[in-house]
C-alpha positions as a printed NumPy array, in Angstrom:
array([[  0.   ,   0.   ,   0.   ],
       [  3.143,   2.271,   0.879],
       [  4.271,   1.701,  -2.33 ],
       [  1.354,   2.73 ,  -4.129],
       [  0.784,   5.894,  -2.384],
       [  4.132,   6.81 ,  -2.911],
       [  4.203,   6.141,  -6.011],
       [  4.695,   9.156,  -8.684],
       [  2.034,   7.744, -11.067],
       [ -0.195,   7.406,  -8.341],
       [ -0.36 ,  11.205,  -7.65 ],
       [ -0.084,  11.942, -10.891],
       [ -2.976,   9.728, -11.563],
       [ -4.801,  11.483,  -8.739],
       [ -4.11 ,  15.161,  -9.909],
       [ -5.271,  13.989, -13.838],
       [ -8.674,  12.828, -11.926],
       [ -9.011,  16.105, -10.086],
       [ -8.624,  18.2  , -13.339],
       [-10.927,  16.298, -15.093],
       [-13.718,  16.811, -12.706],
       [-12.477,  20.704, -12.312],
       [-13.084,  20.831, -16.242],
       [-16.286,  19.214, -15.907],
       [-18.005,  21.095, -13.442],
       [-16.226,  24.342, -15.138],
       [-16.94 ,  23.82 , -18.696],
       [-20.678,  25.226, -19.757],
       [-20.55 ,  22.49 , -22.723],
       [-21.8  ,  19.593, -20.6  ],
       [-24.793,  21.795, -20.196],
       [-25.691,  22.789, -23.603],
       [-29.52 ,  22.437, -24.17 ],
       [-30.032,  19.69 , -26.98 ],
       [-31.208,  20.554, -30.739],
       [-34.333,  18.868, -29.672],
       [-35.074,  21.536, -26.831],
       [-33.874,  25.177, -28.235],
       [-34.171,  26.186, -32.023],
       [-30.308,  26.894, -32.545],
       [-27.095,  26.233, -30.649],
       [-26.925,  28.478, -27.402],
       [-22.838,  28.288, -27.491],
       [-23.002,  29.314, -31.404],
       [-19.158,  27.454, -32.398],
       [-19.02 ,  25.311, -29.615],
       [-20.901,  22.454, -27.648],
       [-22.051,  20.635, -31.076],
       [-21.334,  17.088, -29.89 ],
       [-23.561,  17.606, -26.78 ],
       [-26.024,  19.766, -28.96 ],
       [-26.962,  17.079, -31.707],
       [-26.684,  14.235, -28.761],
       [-30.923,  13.805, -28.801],
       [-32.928,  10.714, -28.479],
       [-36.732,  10.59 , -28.709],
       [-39.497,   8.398, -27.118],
       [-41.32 ,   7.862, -30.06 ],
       [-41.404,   6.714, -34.037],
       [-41.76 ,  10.033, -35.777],
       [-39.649,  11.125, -38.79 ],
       [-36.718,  13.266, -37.853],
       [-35.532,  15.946, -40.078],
       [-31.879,  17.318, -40.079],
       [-31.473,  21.224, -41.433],
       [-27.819,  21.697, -41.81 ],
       [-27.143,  25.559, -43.017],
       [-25.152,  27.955, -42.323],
       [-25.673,  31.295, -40.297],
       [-29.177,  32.412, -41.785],
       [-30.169,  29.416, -39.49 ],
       [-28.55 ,  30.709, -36.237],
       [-30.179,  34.45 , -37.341],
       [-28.408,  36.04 , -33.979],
       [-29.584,  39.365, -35.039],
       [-33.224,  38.207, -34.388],
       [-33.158,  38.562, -30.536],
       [-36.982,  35.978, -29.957],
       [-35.24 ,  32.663, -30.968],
       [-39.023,  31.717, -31.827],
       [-39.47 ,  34.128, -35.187],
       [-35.945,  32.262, -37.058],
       [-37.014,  30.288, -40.205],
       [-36.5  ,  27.415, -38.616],
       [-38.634,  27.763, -35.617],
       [-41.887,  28.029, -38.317],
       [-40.502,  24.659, -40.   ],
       [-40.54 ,  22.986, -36.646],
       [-43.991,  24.339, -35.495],
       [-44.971,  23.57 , -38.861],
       [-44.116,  20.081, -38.703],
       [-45.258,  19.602, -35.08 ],
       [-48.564,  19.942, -36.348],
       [-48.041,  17.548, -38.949],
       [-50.161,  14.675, -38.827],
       [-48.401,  12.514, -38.311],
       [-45.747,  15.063, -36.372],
       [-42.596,  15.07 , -37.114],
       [-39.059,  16.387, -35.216],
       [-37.022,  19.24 , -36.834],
       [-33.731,  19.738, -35.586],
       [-32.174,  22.599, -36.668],
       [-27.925,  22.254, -37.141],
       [-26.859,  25.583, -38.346],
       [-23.546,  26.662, -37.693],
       [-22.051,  30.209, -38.327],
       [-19.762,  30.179, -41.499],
       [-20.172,  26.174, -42.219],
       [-17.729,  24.293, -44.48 ],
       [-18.097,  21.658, -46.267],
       [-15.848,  19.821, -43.836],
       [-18.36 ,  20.059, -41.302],
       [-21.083,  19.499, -43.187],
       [-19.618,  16.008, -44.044],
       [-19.67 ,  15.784, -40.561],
       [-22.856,  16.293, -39.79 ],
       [-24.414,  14.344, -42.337],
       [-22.667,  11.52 , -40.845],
       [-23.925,  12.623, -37.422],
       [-27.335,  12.255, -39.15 ],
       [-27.038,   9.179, -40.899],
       [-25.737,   7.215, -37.544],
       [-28.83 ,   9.065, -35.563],
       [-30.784,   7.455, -38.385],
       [-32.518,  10.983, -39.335],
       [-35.362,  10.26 , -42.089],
       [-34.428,  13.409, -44.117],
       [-31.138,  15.69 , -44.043],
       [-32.025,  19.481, -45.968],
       [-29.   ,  21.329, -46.61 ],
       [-29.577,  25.01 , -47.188],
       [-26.176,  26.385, -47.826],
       [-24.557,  28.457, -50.674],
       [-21.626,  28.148, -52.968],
       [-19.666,  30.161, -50.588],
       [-19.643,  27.362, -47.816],
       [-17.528,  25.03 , -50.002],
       [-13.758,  25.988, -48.921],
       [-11.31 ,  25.805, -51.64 ],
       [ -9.946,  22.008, -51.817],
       [ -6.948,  22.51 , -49.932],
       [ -8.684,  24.214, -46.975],
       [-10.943,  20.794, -46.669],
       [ -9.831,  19.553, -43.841],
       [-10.481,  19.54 , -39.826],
       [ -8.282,  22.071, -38.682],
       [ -9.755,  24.947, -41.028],
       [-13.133,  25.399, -39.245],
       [-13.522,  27.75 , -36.539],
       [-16.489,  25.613, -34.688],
       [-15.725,  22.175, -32.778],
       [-17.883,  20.039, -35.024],
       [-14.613,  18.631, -36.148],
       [-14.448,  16.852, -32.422],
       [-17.15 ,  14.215, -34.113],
       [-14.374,  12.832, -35.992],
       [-13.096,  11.407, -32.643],
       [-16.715,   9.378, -32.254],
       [-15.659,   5.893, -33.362],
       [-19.699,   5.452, -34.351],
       [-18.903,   7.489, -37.613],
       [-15.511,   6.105, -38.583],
       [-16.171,   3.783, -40.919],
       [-17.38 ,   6.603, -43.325],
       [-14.026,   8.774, -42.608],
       [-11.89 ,   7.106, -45.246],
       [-14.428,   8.069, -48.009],
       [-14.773,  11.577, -46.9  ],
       [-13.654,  14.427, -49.049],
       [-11.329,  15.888, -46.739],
       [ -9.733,  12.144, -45.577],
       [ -6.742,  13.164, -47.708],
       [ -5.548,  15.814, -44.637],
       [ -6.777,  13.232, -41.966],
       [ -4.039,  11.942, -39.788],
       [ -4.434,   9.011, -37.052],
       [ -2.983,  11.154, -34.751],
       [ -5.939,  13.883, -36.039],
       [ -8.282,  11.086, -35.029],
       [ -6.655,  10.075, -31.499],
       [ -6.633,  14.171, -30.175],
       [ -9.998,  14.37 , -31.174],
       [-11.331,  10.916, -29.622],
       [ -9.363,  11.982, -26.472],
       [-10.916,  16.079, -26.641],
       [-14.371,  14.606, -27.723],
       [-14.427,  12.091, -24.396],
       [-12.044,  14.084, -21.889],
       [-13.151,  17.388, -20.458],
       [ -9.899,  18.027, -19.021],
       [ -8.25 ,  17.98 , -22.951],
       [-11.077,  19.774, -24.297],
       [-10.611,  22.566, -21.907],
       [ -7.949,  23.902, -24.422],
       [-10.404,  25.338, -26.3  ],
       [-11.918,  27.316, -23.699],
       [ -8.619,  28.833, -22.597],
       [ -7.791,  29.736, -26.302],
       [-11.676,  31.221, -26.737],
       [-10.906,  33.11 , -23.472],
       [ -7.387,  34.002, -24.229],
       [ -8.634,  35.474, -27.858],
       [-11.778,  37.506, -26.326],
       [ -9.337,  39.108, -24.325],
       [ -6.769,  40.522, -26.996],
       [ -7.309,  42.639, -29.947],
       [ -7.854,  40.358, -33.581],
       [ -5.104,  42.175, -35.053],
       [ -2.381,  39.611, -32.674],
       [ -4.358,  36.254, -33.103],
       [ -2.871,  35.044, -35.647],
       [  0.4  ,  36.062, -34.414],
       [ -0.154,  34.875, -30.729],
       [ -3.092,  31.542, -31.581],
       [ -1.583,  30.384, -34.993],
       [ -5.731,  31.653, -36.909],
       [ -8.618,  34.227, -36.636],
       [-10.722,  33.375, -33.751],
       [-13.847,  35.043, -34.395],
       [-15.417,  36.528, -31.629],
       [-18.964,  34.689, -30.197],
       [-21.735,  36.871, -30.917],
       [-23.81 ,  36.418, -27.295],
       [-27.319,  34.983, -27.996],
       [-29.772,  35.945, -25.431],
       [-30.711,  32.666, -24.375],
       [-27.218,  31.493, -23.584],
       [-26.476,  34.467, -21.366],
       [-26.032,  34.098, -17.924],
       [-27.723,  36.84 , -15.169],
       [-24.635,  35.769, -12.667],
       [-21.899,  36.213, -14.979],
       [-19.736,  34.288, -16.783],
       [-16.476,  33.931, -17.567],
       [-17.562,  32.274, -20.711],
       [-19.489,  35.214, -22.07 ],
       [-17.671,  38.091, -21.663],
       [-19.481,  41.466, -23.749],
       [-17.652,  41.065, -26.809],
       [-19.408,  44.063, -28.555],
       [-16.137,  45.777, -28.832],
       [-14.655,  42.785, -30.548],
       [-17.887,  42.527, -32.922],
       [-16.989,  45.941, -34.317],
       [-13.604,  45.255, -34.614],
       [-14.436,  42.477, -37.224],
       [-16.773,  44.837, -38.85 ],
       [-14.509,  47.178, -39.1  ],
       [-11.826,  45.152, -40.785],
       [-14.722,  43.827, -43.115],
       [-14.976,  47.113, -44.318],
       [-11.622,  47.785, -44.938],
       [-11.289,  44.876, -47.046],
       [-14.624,  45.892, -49.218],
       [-18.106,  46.048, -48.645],
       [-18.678,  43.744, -51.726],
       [-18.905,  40.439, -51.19 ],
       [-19.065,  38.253, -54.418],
       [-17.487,  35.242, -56.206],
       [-15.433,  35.858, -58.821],
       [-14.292,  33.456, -61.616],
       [-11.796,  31.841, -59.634],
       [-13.616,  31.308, -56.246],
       [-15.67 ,  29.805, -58.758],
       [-13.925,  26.92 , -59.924],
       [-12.488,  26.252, -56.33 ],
       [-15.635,  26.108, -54.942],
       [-17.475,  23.356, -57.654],
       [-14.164,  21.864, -57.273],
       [-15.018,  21.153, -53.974],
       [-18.761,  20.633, -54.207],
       [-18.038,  18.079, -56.885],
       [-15.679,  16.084, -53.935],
       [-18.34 ,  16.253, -51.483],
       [-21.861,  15.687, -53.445],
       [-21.205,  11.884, -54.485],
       [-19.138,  10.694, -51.644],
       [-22.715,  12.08 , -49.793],
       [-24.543,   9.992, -51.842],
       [-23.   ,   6.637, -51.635],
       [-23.147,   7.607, -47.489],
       [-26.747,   7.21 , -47.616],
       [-26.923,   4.883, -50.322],
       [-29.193,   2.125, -48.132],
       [-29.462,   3.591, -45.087],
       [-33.235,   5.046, -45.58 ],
       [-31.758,   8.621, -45.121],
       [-32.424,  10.868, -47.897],
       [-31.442,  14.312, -48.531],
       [-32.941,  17.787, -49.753],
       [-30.934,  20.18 , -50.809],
       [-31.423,  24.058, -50.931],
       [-29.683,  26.908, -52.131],
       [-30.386,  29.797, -49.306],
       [-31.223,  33.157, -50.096],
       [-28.59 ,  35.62 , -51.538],
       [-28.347,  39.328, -50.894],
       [-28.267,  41.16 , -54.347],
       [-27.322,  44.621, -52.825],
       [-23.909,  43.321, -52.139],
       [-23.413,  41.306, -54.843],
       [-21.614,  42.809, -58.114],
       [-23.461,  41.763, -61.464],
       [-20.576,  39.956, -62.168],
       [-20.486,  38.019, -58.984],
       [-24.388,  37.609, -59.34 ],
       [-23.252,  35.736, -62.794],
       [-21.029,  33.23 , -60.987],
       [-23.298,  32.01 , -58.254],
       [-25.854,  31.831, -60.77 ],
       [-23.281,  29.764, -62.67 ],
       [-22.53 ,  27.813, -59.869],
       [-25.621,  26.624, -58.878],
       [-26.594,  25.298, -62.287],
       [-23.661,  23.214, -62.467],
       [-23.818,  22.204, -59.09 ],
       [-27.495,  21.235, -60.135],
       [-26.576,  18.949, -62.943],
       [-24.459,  16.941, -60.108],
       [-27.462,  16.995, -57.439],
       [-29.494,  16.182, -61.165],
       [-27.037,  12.819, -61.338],
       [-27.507,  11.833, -57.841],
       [-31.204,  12.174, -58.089],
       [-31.23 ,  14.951, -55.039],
       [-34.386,  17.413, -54.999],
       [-33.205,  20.827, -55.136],
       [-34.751,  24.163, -55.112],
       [-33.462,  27.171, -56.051],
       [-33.817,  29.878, -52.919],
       [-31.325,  32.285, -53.742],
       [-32.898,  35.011, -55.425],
       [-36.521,  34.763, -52.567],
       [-35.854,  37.502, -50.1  ],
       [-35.196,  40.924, -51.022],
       [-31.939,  42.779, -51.032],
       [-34.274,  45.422, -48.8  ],
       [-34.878,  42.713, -45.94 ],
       [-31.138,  41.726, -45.206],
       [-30.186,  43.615, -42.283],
       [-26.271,  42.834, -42.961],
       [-24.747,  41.248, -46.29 ],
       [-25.674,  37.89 , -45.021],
       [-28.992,  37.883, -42.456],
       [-32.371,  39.229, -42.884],
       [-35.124,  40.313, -40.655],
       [-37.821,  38.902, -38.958],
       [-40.404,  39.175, -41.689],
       [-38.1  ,  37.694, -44.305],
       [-37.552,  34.617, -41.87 ],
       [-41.328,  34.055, -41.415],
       [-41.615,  33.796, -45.365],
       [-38.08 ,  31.59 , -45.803],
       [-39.687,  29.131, -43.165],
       [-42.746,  29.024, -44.426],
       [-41.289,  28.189, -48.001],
       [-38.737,  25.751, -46.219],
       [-41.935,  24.374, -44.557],
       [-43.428,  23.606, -47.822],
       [-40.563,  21.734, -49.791],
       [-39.848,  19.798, -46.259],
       [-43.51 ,  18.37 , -46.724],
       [-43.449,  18.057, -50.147],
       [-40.326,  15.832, -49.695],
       [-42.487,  13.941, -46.415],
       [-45.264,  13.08 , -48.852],
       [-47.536,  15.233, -46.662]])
């Protein structure tokens, strides 16, 4: 017994178990409301393997929105007037009802959305709608784990969803030491904490050092209203000041955001990776998919740019065409008066977008 206690590995053993129940009882991500209970991800980049961890009671269909930040809508204060909350009243009322879980993540790559579809497939989700645009397909030698900002990339550590790794577009950058950080981050609090001392350590220095001082951009967390906490936290600290920053440095790189000729070709480059490898995931497993392009705001765009996502999606459609996807075209449905920034629109343009979204989600049901 003397030996044990005095033993080096013993203590150390010891101090490794205290930390990891320090990091458990710290970290807010253990406490992350599920994507059956709220209508978007409270943490906005973070807590996505506890946020799509949902089981339900009963047999009804489950639908999987995967889309990018028009979904999260953080500018809309009342979570309960976002495009998706109408889909999932609209479907709750469904007869029979069905679940809409809505996995929209700020700036989503195709990386992540590979991701997540595999999330969905092993959930055994009935229908997976992607509403994204051409600018969520990173170049191909972005595709990989390390370029997203969120930690959706932490699924790649769930050994439920590694057989379909090999396959995936960005397998070519996947390492097994990739693999064996993330299985150890995704099931140890204690390694995950890292990246809530790097999210802490970038909210408290000016974006102009990050890269210089964290190795990337670490985009500051705009604070949704639901997540906030009336005691305090040192997990949500007012990053208005930060917020501007970013908007500020937006502007000095242009107001116009487009996609010239060749964002273009990088961008079906990558789209043409991750469409078919999609397809033969699902191939037999009774998961099928609907995909959507989201709306576009035309008072931003060039003419020129306007050209190329046109472009884009019509030769992204003859691929979705091949693979026998429904798609519908959204791009051009809300008015360049509604956005409120280059990307997000208001309140009245989200009841219409859900209520559309509604209808080709039921179409697709057989309802």
């Amino acid at each position: 017994m003397k030996k044990i206690t005095g033993s080096p590995f013993s203590w150390l053993a010891v101090m490794l178990i205290l930390l990891e129940v320090t990091a458990w009882r710290v970290l807010p991500y253990g406490r992350t409301p599920g994507a059956d209970e709220v209508i978007r991800n409270q943490v906005f980049h973070r807590g996505w393997p506890e946020y799509i961890d949902v089981e339900y009671g009963d047999e009804a269909p489950v639908v999987v929105l995967i889309t990018n930040s028009q979904g999260v809508a953080p500018e809309i204060a009342d979570s309960s007037e976002i495009a998706p909350a109408y889909v999932r009243r609209g479907l709750e009322t469904r007869e029979p009802p069905a679940h809409l879980e809505n996995w929209a993540c700020s700036g989503i790559r195709a990386s992540e959305m590979e991701l997540l579809s595999m999330k969905a497939v092993e959930r055994g989700a009935d229908l997976v709608v992607f509403a994204v645009a051409a600018t969520n397909f990173e170049p191909l030698p972005q595709m990989n784990l390390d370029f997203p900002f969120s930690d959706i990339p932490l699924l790649a550590g769930d050994p439920a969803i590694w057989r379909w790794l090999p396959d995936a577009a960005f397998a070519g950058s996947l390492t097994t030491e990739g693999m064996v950080r993330r299985f150890v981050q995704l099931h140890s609090h204690l390694a995950r904490s890292r990246f809530a001392v790097l999210d802490l350590t970038a909210e408290q220095m000016s974006m102009r050092w990050h890269r210089w001082v964290l190795g990337k951009l670490r985009r500051p967390r705009q604070r949704l209203d639901s997540a906030a906490s009336d005691e305090g936290s040192i997990f949500w600290i007012d990053q208005r000041a930060a917020l501007v920053e970013l908007k500020e440095a937006g502007k000095r790189r242009g107001e116009q955001r487009g996609l010239n000729d060749s964002g273009l070709r990088e961008r079906l480059e990558s789209f043409r990776a991750f469409l078919p490898r999609l397809r033969e995931r699902l191939a037999g497993t009774g998961t099928r998919v609907l995909w959507i392009w989201c709306p576009v705001n035309t008072g931003v765009i060039d003419r020129a740019s306007l050209a190329n996502v046109q472009r884009f999606i019509d030769e992204a459609g003859e691929v979705l065409d091949d693979s026998s996807i429904p798609v519908h075209d959204l791009h051009l449905s809300v008015e360049a008066e509604r956005f409120l920034t280059p990307g997000h629109f208001d309140d009245t343009a989200h009841e219409a977008y859900g209520r559309r979204l509604l209808e080709v989600i039921d179409e697709e049901l057989g309802r």
